[in-house]
Structures are given as C-alpha cells and as structure tokens.
PDB file of C-alpha atoms in Angstrom:
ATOM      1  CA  UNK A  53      17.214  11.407 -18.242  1.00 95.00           C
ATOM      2  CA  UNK A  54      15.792   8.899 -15.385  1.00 95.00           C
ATOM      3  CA  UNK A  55      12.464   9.432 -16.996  1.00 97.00           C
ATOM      4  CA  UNK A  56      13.519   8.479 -20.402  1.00 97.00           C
ATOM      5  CA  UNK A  57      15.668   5.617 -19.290  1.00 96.00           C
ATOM      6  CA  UNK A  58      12.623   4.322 -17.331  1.00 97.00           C
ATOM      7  CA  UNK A  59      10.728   4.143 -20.709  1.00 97.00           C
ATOM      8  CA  UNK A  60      12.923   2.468 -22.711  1.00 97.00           C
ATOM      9  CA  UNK A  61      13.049   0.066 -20.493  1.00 96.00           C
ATOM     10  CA  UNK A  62       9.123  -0.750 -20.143  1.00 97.00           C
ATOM     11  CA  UNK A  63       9.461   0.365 -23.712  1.00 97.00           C
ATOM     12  CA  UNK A  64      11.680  -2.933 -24.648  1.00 95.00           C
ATOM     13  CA  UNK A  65       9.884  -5.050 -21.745  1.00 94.00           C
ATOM     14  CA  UNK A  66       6.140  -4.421 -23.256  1.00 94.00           C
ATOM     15  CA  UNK A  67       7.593  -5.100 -26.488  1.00 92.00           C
ATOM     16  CA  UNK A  68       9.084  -9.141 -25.188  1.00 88.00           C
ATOM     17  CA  UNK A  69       7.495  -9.890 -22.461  1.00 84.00           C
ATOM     18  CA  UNK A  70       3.588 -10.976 -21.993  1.00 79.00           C
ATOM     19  CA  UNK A  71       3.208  -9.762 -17.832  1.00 82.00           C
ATOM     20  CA  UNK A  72       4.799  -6.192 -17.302  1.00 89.00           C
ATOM     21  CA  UNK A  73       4.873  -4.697 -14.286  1.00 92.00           C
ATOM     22  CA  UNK A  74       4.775  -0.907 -13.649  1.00 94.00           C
ATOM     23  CA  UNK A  75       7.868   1.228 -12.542  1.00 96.00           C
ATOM     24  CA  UNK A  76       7.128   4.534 -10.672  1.00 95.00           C
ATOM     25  CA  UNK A  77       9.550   7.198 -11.028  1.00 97.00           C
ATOM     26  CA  UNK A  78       9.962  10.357  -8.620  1.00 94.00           C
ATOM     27  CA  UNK A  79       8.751  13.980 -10.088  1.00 94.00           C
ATOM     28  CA  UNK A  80      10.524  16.130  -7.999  1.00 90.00           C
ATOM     29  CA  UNK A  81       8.832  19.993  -6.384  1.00 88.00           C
ATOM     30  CA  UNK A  82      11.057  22.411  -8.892  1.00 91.00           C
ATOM     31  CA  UNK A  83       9.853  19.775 -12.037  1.00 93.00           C
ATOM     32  CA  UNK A  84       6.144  19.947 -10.905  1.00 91.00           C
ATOM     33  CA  UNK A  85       5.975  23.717 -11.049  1.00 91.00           C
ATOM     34  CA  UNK A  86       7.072  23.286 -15.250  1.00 93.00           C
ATOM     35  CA  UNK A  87       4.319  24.296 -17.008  1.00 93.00           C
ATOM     36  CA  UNK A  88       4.705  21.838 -19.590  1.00 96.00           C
ATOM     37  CA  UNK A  89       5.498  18.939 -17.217  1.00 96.00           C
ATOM     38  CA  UNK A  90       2.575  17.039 -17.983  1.00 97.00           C
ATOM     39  CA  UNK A  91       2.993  17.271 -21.845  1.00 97.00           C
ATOM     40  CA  UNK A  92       6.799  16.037 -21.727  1.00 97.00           C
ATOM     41  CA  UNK A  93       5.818  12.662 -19.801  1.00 97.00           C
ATOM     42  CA  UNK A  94       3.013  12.238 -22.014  1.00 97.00           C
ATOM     43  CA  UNK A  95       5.139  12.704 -24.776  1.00 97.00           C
ATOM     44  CA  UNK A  96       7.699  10.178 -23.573  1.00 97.00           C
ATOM     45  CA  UNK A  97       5.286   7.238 -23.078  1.00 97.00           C
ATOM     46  CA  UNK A  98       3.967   8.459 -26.575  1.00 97.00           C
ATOM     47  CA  UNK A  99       7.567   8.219 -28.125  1.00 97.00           C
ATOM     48  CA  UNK A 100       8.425   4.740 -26.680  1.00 97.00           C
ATOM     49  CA  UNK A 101       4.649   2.928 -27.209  1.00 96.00           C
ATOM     50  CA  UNK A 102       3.835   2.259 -23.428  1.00 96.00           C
ATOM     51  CA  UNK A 103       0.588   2.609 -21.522  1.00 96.00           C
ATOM     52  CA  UNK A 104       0.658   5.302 -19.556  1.00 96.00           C
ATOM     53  CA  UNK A 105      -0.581   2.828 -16.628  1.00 94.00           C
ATOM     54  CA  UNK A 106       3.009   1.332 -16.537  1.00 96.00           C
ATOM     55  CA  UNK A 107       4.555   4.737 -16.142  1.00 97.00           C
ATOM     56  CA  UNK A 108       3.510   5.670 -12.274  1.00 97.00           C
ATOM     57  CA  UNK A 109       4.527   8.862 -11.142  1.00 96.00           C
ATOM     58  CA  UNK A 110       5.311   9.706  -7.096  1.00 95.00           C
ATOM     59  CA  UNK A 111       4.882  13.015  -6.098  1.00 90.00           C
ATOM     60  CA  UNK A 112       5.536  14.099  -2.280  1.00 82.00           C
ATOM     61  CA  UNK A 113       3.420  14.915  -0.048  1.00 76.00           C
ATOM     62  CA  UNK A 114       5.634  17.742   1.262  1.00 77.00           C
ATOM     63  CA  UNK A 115       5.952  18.800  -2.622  1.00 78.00           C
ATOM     64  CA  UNK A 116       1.870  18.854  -2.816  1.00 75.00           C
ATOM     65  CA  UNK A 117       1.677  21.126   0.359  1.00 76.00           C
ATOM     66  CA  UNK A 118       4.060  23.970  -1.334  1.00 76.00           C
ATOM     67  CA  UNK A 119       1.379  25.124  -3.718  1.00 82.00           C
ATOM     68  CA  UNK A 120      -1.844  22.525  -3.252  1.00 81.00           C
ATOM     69  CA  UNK A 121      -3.657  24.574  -5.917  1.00 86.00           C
ATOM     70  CA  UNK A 122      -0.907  24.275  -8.262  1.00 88.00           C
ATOM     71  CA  UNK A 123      -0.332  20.428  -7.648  1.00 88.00           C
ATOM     72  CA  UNK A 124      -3.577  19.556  -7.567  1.00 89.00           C
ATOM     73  CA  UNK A 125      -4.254  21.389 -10.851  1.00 92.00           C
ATOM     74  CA  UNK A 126      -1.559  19.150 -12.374  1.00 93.00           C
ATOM     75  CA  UNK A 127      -2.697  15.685 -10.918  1.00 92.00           C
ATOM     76  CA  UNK A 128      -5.537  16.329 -12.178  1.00 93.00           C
ATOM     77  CA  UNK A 129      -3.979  16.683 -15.732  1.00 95.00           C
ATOM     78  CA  UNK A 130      -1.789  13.490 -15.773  1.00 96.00           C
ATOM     79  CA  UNK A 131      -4.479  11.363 -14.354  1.00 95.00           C
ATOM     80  CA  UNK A 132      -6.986  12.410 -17.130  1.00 95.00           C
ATOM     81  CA  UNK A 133      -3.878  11.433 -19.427  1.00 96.00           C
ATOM     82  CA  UNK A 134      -4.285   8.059 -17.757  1.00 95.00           C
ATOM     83  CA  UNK A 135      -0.963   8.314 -15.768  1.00 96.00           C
ATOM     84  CA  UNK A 136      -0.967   6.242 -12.115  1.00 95.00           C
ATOM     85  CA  UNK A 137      -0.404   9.055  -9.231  1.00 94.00           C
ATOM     86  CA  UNK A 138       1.245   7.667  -5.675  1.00 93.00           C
ATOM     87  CA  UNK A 139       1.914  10.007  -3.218  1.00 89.00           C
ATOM     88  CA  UNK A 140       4.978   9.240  -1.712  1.00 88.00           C
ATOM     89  CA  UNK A 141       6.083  10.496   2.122  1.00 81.00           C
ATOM     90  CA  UNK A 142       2.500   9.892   3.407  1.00 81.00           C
ATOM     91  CA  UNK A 143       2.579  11.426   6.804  1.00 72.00           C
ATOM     92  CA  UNK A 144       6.069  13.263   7.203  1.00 68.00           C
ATOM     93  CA  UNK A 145       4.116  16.402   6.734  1.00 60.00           C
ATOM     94  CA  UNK A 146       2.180  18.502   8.522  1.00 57.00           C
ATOM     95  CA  UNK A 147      -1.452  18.284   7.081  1.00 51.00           C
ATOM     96  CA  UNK A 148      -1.997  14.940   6.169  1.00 59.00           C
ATOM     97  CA  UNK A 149      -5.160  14.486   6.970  1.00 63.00           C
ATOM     98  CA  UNK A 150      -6.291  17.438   5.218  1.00 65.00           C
ATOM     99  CA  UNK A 151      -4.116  16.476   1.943  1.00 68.00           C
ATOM    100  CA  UNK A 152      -5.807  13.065   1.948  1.00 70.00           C
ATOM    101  CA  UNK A 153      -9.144  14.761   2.041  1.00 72.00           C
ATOM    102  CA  UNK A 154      -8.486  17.646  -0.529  1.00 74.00           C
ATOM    103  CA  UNK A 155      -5.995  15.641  -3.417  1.00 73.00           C
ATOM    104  CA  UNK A 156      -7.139  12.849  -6.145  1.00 83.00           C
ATOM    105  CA  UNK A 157      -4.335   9.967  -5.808  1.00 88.00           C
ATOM    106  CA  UNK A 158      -4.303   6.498  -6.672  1.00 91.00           C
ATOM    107  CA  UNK A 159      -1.683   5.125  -4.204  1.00 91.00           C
ATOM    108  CA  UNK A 160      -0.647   6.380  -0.585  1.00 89.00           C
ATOM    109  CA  UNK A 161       3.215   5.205   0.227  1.00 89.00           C
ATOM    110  CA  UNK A 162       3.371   5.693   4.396  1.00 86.00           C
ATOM    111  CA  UNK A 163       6.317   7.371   5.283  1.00 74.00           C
ATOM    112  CA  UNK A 164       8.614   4.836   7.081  1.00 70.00           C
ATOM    113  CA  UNK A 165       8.615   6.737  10.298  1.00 73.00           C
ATOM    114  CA  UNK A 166       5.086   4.726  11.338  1.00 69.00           C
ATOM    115  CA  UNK A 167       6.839   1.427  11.058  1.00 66.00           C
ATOM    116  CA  UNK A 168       7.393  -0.331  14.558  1.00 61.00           C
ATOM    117  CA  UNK A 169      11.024  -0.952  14.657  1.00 60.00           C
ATOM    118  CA  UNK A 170      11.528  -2.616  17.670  1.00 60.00           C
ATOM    119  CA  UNK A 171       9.623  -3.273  21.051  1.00 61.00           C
ATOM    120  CA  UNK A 172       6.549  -2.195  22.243  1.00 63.00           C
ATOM    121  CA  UNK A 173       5.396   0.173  19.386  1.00 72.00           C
ATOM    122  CA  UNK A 174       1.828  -0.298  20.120  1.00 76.00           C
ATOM    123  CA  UNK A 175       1.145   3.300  19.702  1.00 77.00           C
ATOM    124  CA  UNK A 176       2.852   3.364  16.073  1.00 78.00           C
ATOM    125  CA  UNK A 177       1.187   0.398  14.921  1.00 79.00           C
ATOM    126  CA  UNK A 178      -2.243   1.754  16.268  1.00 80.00           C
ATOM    127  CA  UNK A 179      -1.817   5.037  14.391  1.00 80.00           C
ATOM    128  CA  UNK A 180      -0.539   2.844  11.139  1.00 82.00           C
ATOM    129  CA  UNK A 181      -3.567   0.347  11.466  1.00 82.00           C
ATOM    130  CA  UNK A 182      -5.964   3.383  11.361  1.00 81.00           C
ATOM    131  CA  UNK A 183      -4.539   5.154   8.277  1.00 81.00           C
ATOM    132  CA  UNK A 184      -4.627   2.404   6.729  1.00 81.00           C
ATOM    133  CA  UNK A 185      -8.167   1.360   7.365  1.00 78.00           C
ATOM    134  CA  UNK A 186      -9.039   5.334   6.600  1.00 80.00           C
ATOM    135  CA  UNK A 187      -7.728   5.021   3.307  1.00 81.00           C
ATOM    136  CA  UNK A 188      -9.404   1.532   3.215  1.00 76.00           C
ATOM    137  CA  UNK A 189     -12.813   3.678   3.555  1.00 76.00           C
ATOM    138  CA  UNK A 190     -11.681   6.067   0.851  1.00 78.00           C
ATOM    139  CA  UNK A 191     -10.449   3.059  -1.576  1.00 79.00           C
ATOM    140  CA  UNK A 192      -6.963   4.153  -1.628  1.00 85.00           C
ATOM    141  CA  UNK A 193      -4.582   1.100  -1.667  1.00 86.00           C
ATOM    142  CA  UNK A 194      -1.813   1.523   0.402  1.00 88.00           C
ATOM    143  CA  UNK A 195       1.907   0.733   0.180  1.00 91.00           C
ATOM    144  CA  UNK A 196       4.203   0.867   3.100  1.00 90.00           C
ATOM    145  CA  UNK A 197       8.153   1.298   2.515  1.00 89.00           C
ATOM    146  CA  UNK A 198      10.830   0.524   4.671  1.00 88.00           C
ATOM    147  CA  UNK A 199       9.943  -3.032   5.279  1.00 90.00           C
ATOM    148  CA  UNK A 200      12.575  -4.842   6.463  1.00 89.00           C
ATOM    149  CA  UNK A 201      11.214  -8.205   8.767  1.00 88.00           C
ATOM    150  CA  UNK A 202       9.039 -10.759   8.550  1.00 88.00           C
ATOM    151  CA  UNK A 203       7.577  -9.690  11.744  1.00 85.00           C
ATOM    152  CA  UNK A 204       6.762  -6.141  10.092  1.00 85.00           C
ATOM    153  CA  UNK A 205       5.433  -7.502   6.763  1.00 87.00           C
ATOM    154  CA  UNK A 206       3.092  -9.908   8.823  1.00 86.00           C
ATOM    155  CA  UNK A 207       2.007  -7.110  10.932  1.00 85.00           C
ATOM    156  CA  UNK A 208       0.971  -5.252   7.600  1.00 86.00           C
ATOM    157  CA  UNK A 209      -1.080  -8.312   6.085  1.00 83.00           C
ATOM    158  CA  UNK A 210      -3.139  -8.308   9.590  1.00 82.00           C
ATOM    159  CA  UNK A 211      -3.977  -4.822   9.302  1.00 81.00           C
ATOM    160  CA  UNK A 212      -5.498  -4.548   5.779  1.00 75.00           C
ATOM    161  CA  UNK A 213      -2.148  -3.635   3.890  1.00 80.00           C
ATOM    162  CA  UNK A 214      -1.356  -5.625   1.468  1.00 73.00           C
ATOM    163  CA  UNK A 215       1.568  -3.841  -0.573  1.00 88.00           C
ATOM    164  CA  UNK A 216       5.001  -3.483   0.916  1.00 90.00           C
ATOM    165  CA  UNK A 217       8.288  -2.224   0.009  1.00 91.00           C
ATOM    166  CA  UNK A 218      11.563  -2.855   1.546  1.00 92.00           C
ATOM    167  CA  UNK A 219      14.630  -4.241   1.845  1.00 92.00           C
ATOM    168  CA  UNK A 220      12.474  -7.385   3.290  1.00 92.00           C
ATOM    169  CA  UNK A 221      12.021  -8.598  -0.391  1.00 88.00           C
ATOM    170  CA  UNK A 222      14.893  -6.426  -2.827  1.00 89.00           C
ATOM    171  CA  UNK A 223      18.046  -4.398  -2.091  1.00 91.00           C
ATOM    172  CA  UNK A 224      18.022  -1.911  -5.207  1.00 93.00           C
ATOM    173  CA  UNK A 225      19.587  -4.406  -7.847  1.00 95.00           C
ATOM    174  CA  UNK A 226      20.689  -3.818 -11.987  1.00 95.00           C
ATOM    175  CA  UNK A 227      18.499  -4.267 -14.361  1.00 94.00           C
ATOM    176  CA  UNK A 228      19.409  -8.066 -15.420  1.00 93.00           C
ATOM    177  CA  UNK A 229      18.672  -8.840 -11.489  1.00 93.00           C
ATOM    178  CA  UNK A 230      15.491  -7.609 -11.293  1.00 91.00           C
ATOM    179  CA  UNK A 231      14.591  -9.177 -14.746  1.00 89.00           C
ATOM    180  CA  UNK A 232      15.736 -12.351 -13.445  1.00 87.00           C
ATOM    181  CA  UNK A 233      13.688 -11.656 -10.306  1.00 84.00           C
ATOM    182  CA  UNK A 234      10.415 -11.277 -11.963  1.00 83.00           C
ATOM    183  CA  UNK A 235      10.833 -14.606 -14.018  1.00 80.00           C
ATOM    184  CA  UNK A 236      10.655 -16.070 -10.476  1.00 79.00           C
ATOM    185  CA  UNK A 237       8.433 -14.121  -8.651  1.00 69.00           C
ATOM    186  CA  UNK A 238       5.876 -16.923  -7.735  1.00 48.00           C
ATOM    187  CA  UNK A 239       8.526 -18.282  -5.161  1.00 54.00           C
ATOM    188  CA  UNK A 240       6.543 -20.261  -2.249  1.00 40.00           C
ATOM    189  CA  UNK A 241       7.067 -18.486   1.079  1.00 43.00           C
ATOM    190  CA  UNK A 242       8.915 -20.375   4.002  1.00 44.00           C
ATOM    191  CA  UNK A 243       6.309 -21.628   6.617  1.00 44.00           C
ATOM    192  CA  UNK A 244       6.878 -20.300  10.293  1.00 48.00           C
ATOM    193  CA  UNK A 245       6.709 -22.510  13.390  1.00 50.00           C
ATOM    194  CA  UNK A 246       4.093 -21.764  15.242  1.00 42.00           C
ATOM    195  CA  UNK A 247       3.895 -23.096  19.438  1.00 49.00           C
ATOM    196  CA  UNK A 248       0.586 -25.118  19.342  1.00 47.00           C
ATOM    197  CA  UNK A 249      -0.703 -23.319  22.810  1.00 48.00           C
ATOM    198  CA  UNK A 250      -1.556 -19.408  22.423  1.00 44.00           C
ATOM    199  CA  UNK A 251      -3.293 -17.312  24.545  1.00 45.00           C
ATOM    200  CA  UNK A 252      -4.928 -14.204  23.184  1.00 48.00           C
ATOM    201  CA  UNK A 253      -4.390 -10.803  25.722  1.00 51.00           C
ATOM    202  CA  UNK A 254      -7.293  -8.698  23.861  1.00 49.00           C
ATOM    203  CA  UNK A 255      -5.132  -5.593  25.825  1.00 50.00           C
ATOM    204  CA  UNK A 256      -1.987  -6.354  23.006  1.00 57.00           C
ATOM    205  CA  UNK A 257      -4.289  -6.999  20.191  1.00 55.00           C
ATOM    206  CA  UNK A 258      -2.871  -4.073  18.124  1.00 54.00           C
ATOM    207  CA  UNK A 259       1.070  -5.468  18.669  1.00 58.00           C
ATOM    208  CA  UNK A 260       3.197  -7.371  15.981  1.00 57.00           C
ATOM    209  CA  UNK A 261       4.702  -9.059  18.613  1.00 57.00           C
ATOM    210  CA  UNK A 262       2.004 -10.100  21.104  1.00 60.00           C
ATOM    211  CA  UNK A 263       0.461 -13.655  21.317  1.00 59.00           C
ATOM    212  CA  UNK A 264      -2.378 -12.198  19.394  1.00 60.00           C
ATOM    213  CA  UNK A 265      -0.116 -11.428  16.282  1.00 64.00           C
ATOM    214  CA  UNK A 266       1.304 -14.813  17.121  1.00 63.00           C
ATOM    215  CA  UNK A 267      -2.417 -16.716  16.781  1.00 63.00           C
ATOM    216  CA  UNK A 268      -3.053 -14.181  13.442  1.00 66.00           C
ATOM    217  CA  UNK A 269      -0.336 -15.922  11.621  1.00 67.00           C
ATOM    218  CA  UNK A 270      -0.928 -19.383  13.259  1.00 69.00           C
ATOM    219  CA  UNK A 271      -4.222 -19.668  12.115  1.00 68.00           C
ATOM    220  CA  UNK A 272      -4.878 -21.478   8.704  1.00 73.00           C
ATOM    221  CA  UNK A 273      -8.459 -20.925   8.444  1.00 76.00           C
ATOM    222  CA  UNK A 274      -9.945 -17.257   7.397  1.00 79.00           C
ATOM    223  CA  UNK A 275      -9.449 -15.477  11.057  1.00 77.00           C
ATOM    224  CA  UNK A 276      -9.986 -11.814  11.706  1.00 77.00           C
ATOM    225  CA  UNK A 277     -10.905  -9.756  14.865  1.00 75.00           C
ATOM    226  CA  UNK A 278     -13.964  -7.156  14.973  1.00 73.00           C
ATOM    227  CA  UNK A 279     -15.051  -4.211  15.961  1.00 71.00           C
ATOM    228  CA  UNK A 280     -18.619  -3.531  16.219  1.00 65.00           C
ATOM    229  CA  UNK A 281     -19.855   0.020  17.240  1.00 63.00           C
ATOM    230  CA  UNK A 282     -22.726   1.992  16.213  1.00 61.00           C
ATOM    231  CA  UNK A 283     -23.861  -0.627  14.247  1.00 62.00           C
ATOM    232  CA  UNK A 284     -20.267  -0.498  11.926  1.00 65.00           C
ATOM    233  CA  UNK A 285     -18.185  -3.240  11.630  1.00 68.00           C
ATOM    234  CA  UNK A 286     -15.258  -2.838  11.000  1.00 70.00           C
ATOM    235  CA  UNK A 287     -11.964  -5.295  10.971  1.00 72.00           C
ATOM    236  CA  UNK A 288      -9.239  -4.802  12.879  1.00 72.00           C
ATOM    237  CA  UNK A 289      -7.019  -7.275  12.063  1.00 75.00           C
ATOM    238  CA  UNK A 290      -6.575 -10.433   9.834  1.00 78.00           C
ATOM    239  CA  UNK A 291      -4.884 -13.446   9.029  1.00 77.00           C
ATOM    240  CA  UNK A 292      -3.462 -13.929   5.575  1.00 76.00           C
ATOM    241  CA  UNK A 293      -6.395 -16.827   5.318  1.00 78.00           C
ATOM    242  CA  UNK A 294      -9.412 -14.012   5.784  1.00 78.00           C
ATOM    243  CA  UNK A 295      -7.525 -11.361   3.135  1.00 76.00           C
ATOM    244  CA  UNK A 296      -6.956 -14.158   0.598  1.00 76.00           C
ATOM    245  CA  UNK A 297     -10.881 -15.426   0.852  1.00 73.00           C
ATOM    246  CA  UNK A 298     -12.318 -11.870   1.432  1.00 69.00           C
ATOM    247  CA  UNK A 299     -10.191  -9.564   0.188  1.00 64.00           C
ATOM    248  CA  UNK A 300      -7.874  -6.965   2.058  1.00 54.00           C
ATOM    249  CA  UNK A 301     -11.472  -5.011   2.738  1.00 51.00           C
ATOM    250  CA  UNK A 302     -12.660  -7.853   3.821  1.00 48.00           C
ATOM    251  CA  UNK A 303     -16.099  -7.301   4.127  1.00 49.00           C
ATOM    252  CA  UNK A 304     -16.831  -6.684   0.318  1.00 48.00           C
ATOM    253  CA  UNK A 305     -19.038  -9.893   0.179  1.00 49.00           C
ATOM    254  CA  UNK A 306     -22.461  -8.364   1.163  1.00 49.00           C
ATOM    255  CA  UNK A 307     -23.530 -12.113   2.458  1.00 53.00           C
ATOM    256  CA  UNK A 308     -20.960 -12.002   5.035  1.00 59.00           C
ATOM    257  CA  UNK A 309     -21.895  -8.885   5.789  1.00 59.00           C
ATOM    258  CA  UNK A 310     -25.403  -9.428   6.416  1.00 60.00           C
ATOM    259  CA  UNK A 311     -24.908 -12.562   8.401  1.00 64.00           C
ATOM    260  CA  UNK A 312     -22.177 -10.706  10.709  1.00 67.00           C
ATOM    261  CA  UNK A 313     -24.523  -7.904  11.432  1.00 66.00           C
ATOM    262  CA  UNK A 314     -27.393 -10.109  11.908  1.00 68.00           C
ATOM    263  CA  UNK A 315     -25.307 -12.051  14.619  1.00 68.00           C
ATOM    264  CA  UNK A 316     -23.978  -9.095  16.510  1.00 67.00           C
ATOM    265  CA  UNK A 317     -27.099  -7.410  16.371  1.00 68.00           C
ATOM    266  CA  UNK A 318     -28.805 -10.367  18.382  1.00 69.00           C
ATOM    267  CA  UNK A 319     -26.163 -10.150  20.864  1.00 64.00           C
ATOM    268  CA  UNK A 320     -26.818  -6.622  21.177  1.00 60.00           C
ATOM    269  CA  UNK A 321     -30.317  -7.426  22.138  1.00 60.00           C
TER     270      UNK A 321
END
C-alpha cells in the first residue's frame, strides 16, 4: 500500500511539476526475502510512468546481515533495474565495516547513535568524521538522520557530509505541506554571529563546539584543515566556503592538488 501510494504521488508530481525530487520508501527483512520483490516495484514505477531514480528504496543494514547472499543477490537486481539503493541504520550493527566492503549501495544513512548530542562528544564525532571520509574514499555519499541543531548540521558540513535529515529542517508533515515546502526550498539561511577574536586549540579540532568549529563557520573564505601523512592528504575538516568552491571531496581539482602536495612536500624537506 505505502509503496503504491508513494507512486502515485511522484506519479502526479512528474506529471505537473518541472524539478521532482525523489522519495525513498522502507523495504522491510520479511518483504526482501519475496522472490518476486524486485518484479512488483518494477512493476509499480512501470504502472504509474516514473523513473525508477525517483523511487529510492532503504534497506537495513541489520536486514542485509540476516542473509548477505540473499540481499546482496537482490540489490544487485533492483539496481540493474535502475532503482536508487540507501542503506539505512549504518552502524547499529555488528559488521559494518565488513557490509560496507562486501554490498553495492548508492547511499549510506548513519544510524543516529554517532550524532554528538550534547558536551564533549569528541570521541563520537571522531568516529563519525572517519566514516564519513571512508565512504568519501569509496564514493558513497552520505546522509546523516537525526539532525536536530544548527550546531550538529554545521558540524556535518565541516566534516565532508553534506546531506542531513532531521527534525533540524522538517517534522514529518501532509502532503500539501511538503508541496508547499519544496516551492520554497531556496530559503536564504540566517547568518550566525560570530566573536571577531578566536583562538584555534589544534587538541579540540575534531569538536562541534570548540573554538576551532567556531573559526570553521566564521570564516568566509574557502578554509579547511589538513592532514598530511605518507604523502596523503587528506581533509579533515571544512568550512561551508571550501565545500561550495571544491566540492564536499574537496580535493577533486587535480591543480589544487598538485600545488598542496608540492608545498607540503618542501616542508617535508
């Protein structure tokens, strides 16, 4: 029934308006082990004239760990099908790593559990900064849920991750809401006040709420801080100034590239 009433909806939206964006819809453990699961959402989109890009499916990570051979066997069908595949959960099971390395997906949603919620988190946000820069290295976009501050959402930019979900932007909402909502999506954010004097303690750098993440968001000019090992750079965090002119990567402009690795190679010497 959700399923259906999902596509009627894009169904009517592709149909009026020219920008539509996708809606994901949860495919539960008991539906993935239907043998003919793939072949009834392909036959929905099918029914109703929508891409199958608009259609994303989430699948669980703790569903995918149940039977791996099974699930992966039938990711592998709806992506050739040309169906979008998040897995949702990211990290509330037991062998993520391993899942990340052995399943095809186009989207990781992070379990809210890594999401600092309140003081000195630094742990949490290190171990969210680095799955996020791991699936940075695999070129899986990420998408956080559970967002709820400012604070958190600005932590997220710094870090590489540029899609959020939370209450920080939408309580769920009816339909003529969120329709409403989209026709006015390109709303201008609200500027923060920033104290002119901030001093950087490199020892906080990986915390939302040190001066460092202060002087991130401060900063109007491209701004990002480095770490150079083994002759790998790699970017720890960012300002919103550096993702808009670089992209969330960062580094994909081989120029910068070349002229950052020629510089800390000198200094090496």
């Amino acid at each position: 029934y959700m399923w259906e009433s999902v596509c009627k909806l894009l169904s009517k939206w592709y149909k009026t308006q020219d920008n539509v964006f996708p809606v994901s819809v949860n495919i539960s453990r008991i539906s993935m082990y239907n043998p003919m699961i793939v072949e009834q959402i392909d036959g929905l989109t099918e029914k109703y004239g929508i891409p199958k890009r608009l259609l994303e499916l989430e699948i669980t990570e703790s569903a995918y760990m149940s039977n791996p051979d099974l699930m992966k066997d039938t990711i592998k069908k709806f992506r050739d099908k040309g169906f979008v595949i998040l897995m949702d959960d990211f990290g509330s099971g037991y062998s993520s790593l391993n899942t990340l390395k052995d399943i095809d997906v186009d989207i990781l949603k992070i379990d809210m559990k890594f999401l600092p919620t309140g003081h000195n988190n630094v742990k949490s946000e290190k171990i969210l900064a680095s799955v996020a820069r791991m699936a940075g290295w695999l070129g899986i976009p990420v998408v956080v849920e559970g967002v709820e501050t400012k604070e958190q959402k600005d932590f997220l930019e710094s870090i590489g991750c540029t899609y959020v979900q939370g209450y920080y932007y939408a309580r769920p909402m009816p339909v003529e809401e969120y329709e409403k909502l989209i026709k006015d999506h390109n709303k201008v954010e609200e500027k923060e006040d920033i104290p002119e004097d901030v001093l950087i303690d490199l020892e906080e750098i990986w915390s939302s709420e040190s001066s460092a993440g202060m002087l991130l968001r401060s900063v109007s000019v491209p701004f990002a801080v480095l770490e150079y090992e083994n002759s790998q750079i790699d970017i720890l965090r960012m300002n919103k100034a550096f993702s808009s002119k670089h992209g969330s990567k960062g580094f994909d402009s081989f120029l910068i590239y070349k002229e950052m690795y020629k510089l800390l190679t000198a200094l090496d010497e």
